[in-house]
PDB file of C-alpha atoms in Angstrom:
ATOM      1  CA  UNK A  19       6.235 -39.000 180.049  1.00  0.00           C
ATOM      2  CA  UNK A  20       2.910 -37.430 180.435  1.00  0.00           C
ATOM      3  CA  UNK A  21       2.263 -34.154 181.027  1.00  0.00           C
ATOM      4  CA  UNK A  22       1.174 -33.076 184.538  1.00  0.00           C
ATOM      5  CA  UNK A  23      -2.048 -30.183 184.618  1.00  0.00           C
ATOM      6  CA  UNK A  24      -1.865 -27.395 186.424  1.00  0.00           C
ATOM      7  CA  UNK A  25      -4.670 -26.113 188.775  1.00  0.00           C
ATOM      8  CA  UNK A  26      -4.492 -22.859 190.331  1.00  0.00           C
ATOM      9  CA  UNK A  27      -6.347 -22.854 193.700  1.00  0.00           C
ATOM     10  CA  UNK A  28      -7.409 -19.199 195.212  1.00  0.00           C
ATOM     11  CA  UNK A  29      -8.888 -19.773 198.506  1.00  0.00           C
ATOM     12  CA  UNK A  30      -8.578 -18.097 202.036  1.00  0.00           C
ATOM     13  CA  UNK A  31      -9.453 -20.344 204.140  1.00  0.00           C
ATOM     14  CA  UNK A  32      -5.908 -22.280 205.034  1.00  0.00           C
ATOM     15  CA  UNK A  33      -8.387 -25.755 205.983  1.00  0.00           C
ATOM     16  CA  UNK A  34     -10.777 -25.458 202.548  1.00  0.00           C
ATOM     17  CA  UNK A  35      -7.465 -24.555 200.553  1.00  0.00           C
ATOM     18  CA  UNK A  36      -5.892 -27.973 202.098  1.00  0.00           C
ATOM     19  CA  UNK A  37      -8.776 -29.727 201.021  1.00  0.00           C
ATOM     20  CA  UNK A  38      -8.703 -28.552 197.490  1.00  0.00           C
ATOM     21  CA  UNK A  39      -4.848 -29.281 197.352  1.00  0.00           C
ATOM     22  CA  UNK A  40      -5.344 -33.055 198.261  1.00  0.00           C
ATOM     23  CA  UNK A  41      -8.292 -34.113 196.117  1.00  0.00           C
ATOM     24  CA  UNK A  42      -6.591 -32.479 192.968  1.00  0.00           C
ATOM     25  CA  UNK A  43      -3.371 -33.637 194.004  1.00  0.00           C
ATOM     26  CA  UNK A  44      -4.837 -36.993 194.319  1.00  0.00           C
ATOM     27  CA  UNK A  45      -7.068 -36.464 190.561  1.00  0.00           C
ATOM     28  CA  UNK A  46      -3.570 -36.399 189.009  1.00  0.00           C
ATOM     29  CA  UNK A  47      -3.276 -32.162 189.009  1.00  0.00           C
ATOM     30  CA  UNK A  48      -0.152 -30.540 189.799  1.00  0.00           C
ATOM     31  CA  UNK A  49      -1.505 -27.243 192.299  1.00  0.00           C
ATOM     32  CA  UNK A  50      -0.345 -23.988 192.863  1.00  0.00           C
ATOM     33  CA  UNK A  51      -2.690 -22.828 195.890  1.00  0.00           C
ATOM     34  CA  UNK A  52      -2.457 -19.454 197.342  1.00  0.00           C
ATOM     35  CA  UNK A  53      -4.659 -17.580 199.740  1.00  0.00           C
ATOM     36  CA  UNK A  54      -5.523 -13.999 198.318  1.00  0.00           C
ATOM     37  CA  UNK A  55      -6.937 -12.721 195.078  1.00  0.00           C
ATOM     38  CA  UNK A  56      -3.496 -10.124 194.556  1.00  0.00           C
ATOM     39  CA  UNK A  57      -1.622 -13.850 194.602  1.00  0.00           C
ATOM     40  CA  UNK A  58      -3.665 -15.770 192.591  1.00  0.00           C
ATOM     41  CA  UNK A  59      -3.706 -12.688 189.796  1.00  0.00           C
ATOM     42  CA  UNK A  60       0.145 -12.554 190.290  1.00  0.00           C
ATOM     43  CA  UNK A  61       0.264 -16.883 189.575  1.00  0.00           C
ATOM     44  CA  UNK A  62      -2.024 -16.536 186.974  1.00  0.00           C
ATOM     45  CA  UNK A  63      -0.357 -14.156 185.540  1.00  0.00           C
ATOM     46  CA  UNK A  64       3.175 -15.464 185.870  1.00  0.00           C
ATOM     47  CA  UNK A  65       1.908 -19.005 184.620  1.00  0.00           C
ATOM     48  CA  UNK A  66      -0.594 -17.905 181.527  1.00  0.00           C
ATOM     49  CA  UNK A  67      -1.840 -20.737 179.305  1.00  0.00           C
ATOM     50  CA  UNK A  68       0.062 -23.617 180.950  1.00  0.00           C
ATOM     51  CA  UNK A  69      -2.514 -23.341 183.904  1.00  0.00           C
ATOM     52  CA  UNK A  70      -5.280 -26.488 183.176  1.00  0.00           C
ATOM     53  CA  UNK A  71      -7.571 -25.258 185.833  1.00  0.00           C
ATOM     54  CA  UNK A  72      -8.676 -22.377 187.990  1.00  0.00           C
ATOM     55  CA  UNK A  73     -10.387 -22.717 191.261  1.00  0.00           C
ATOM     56  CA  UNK A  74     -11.745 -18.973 192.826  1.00  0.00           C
ATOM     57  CA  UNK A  75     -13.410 -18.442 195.980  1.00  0.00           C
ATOM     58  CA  UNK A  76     -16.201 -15.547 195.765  1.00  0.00           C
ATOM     59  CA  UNK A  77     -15.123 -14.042 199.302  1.00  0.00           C
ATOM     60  CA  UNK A  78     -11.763 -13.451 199.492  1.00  0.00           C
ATOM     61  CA  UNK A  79     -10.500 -11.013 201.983  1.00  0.00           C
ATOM     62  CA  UNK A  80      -8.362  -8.525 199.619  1.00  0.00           C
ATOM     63  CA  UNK A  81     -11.157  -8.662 196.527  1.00  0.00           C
ATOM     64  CA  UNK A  82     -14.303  -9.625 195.286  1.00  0.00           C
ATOM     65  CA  UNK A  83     -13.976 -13.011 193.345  1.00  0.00           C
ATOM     66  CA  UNK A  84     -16.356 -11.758 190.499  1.00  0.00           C
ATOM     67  CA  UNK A  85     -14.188  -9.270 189.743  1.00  0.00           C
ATOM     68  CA  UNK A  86     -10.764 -11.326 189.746  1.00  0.00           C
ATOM     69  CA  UNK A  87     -13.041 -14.194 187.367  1.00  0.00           C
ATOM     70  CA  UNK A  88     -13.070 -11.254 184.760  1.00  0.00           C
ATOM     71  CA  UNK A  89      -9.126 -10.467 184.996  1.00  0.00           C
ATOM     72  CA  UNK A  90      -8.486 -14.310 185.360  1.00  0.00           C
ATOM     73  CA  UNK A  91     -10.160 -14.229 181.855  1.00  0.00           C
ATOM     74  CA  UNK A  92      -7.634 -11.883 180.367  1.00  0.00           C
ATOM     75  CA  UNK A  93      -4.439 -13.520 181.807  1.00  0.00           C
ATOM     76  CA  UNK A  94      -5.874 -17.672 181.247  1.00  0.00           C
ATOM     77  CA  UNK A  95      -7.826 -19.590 178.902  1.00  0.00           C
ATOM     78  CA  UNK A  96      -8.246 -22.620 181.515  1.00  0.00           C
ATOM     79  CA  UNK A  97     -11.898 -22.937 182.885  1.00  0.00           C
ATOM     80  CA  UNK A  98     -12.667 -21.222 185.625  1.00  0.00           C
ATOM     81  CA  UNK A  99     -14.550 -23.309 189.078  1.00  0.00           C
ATOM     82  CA  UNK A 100     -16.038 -21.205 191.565  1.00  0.00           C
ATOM     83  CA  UNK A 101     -15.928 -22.914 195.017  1.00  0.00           C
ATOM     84  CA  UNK A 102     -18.067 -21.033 197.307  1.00  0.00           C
ATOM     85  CA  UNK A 103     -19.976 -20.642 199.971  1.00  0.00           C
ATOM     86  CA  UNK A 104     -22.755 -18.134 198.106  1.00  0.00           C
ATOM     87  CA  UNK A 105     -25.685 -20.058 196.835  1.00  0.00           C
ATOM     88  CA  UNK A 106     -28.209 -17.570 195.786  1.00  0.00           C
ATOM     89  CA  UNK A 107     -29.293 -18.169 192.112  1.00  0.00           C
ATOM     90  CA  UNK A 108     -28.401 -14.654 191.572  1.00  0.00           C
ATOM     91  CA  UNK A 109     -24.299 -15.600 193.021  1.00  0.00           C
ATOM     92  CA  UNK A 110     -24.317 -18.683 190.743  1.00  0.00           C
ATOM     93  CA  UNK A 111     -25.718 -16.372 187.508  1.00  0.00           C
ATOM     94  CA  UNK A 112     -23.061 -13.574 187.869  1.00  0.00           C
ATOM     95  CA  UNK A 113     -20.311 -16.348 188.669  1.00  0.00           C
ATOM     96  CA  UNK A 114     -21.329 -18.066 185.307  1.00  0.00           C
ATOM     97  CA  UNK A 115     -21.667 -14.584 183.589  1.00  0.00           C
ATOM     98  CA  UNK A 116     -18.322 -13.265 184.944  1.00  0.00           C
ATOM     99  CA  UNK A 117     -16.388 -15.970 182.974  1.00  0.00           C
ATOM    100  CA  UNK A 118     -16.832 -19.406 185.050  1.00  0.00           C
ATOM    101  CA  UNK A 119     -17.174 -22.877 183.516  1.00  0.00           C
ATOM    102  CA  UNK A 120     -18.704 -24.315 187.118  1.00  0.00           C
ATOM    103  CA  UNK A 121     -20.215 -23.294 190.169  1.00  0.00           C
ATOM    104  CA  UNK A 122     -19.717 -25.650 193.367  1.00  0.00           C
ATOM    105  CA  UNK A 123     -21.344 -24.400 196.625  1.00  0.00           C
ATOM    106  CA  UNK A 124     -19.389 -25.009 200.243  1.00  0.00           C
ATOM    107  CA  UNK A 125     -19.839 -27.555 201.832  1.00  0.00           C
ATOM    108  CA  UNK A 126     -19.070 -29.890 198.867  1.00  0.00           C
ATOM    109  CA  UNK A 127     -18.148 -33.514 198.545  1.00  0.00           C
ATOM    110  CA  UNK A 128     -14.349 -34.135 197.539  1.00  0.00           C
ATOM    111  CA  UNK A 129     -15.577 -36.412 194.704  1.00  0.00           C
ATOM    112  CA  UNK A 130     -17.603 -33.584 193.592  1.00  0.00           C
ATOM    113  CA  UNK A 131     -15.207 -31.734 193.255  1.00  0.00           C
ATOM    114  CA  UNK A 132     -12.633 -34.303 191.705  1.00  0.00           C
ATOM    115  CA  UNK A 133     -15.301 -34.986 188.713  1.00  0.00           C
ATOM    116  CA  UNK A 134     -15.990 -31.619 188.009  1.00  0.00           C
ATOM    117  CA  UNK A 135     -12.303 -30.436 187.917  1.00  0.00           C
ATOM    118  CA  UNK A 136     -11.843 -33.690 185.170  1.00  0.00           C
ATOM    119  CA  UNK A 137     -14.280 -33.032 183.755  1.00  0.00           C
ATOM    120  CA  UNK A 138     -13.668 -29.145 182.486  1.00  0.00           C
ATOM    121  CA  UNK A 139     -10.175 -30.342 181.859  1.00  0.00           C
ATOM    122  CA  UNK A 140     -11.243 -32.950 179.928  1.00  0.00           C
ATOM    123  CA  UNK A 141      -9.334 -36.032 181.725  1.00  0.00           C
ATOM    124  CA  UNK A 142      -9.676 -39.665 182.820  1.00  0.00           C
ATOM    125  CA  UNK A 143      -9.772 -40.266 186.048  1.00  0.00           C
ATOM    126  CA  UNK A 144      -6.408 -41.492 187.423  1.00  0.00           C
ATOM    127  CA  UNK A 145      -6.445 -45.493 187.251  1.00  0.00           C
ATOM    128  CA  UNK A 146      -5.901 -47.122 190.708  1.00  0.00           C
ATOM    129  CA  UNK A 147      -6.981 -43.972 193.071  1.00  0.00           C
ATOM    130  CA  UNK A 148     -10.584 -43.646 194.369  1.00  0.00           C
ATOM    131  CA  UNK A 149     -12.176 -40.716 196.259  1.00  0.00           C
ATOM    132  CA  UNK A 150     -12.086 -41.649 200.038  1.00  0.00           C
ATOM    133  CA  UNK A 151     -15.495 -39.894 201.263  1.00  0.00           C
TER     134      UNK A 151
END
């Protein structure tokens, strides 16, 4: 039997975390979504290098996202994708330079998203299942 991945999602907003959850789900990822920085340190944390896949938001309401990419760092090798709404070149620099492997800016197409999360994990796409847009 294959091995399912693992994808830690770390977004506040209940709708945009939903999202996430389903077009990973759907990509063949098993997720572990949770709506605060302290939780996503404590997941991380608890599940170390069996996590495939990190997904951060930059505004979350208990920290700053920059700041939880570095401690993600210490706790998980699996790549890093930060999902937010900040799209200054400067945001997308200091996202890359805190640790992240991607950058995605809200509002972003679900198949975006799907091909960027296989492709820092390094999978095929699930035969049989295409994005619905």
């Amino acid at each position: 039997m294959e091995e399912q991945h693992v994808c830690l999602v770390i977004e506040d907003d209940a709708d945009v975390r939903g999202l996430i959850t389903a077009v990973l789900t759907r990509a063949g990822f098993k997720v572990v979504a949770v709506g605060s920085g302290a939780e996503g340190k404590a997941s991380a944390a608890a599940a170390g290098s069996t996590l495939s896949l990190i997904t951060l938001d930059l505004g979350l309401p208990d920290m700053d996202g920059q700041d939880l990419c570095l401690e993600l760092r210490a706790l998980s090798p699996a790549p890093l994708l930060f999902l937010t709404s900040r799209a200054e070149e400067d945001d997308v620099l200091a996202g890359l330079a805190a640790g992240a492997a991607a950058y995605l800016t809200k509002p972003f197409l679900p198949s975006t998203l799907r091909e960027t999360a296989l492709k820092l994990c390094r999978l095929q796409p699930r035969s049989g299942l295409s994005e619905r847009r």
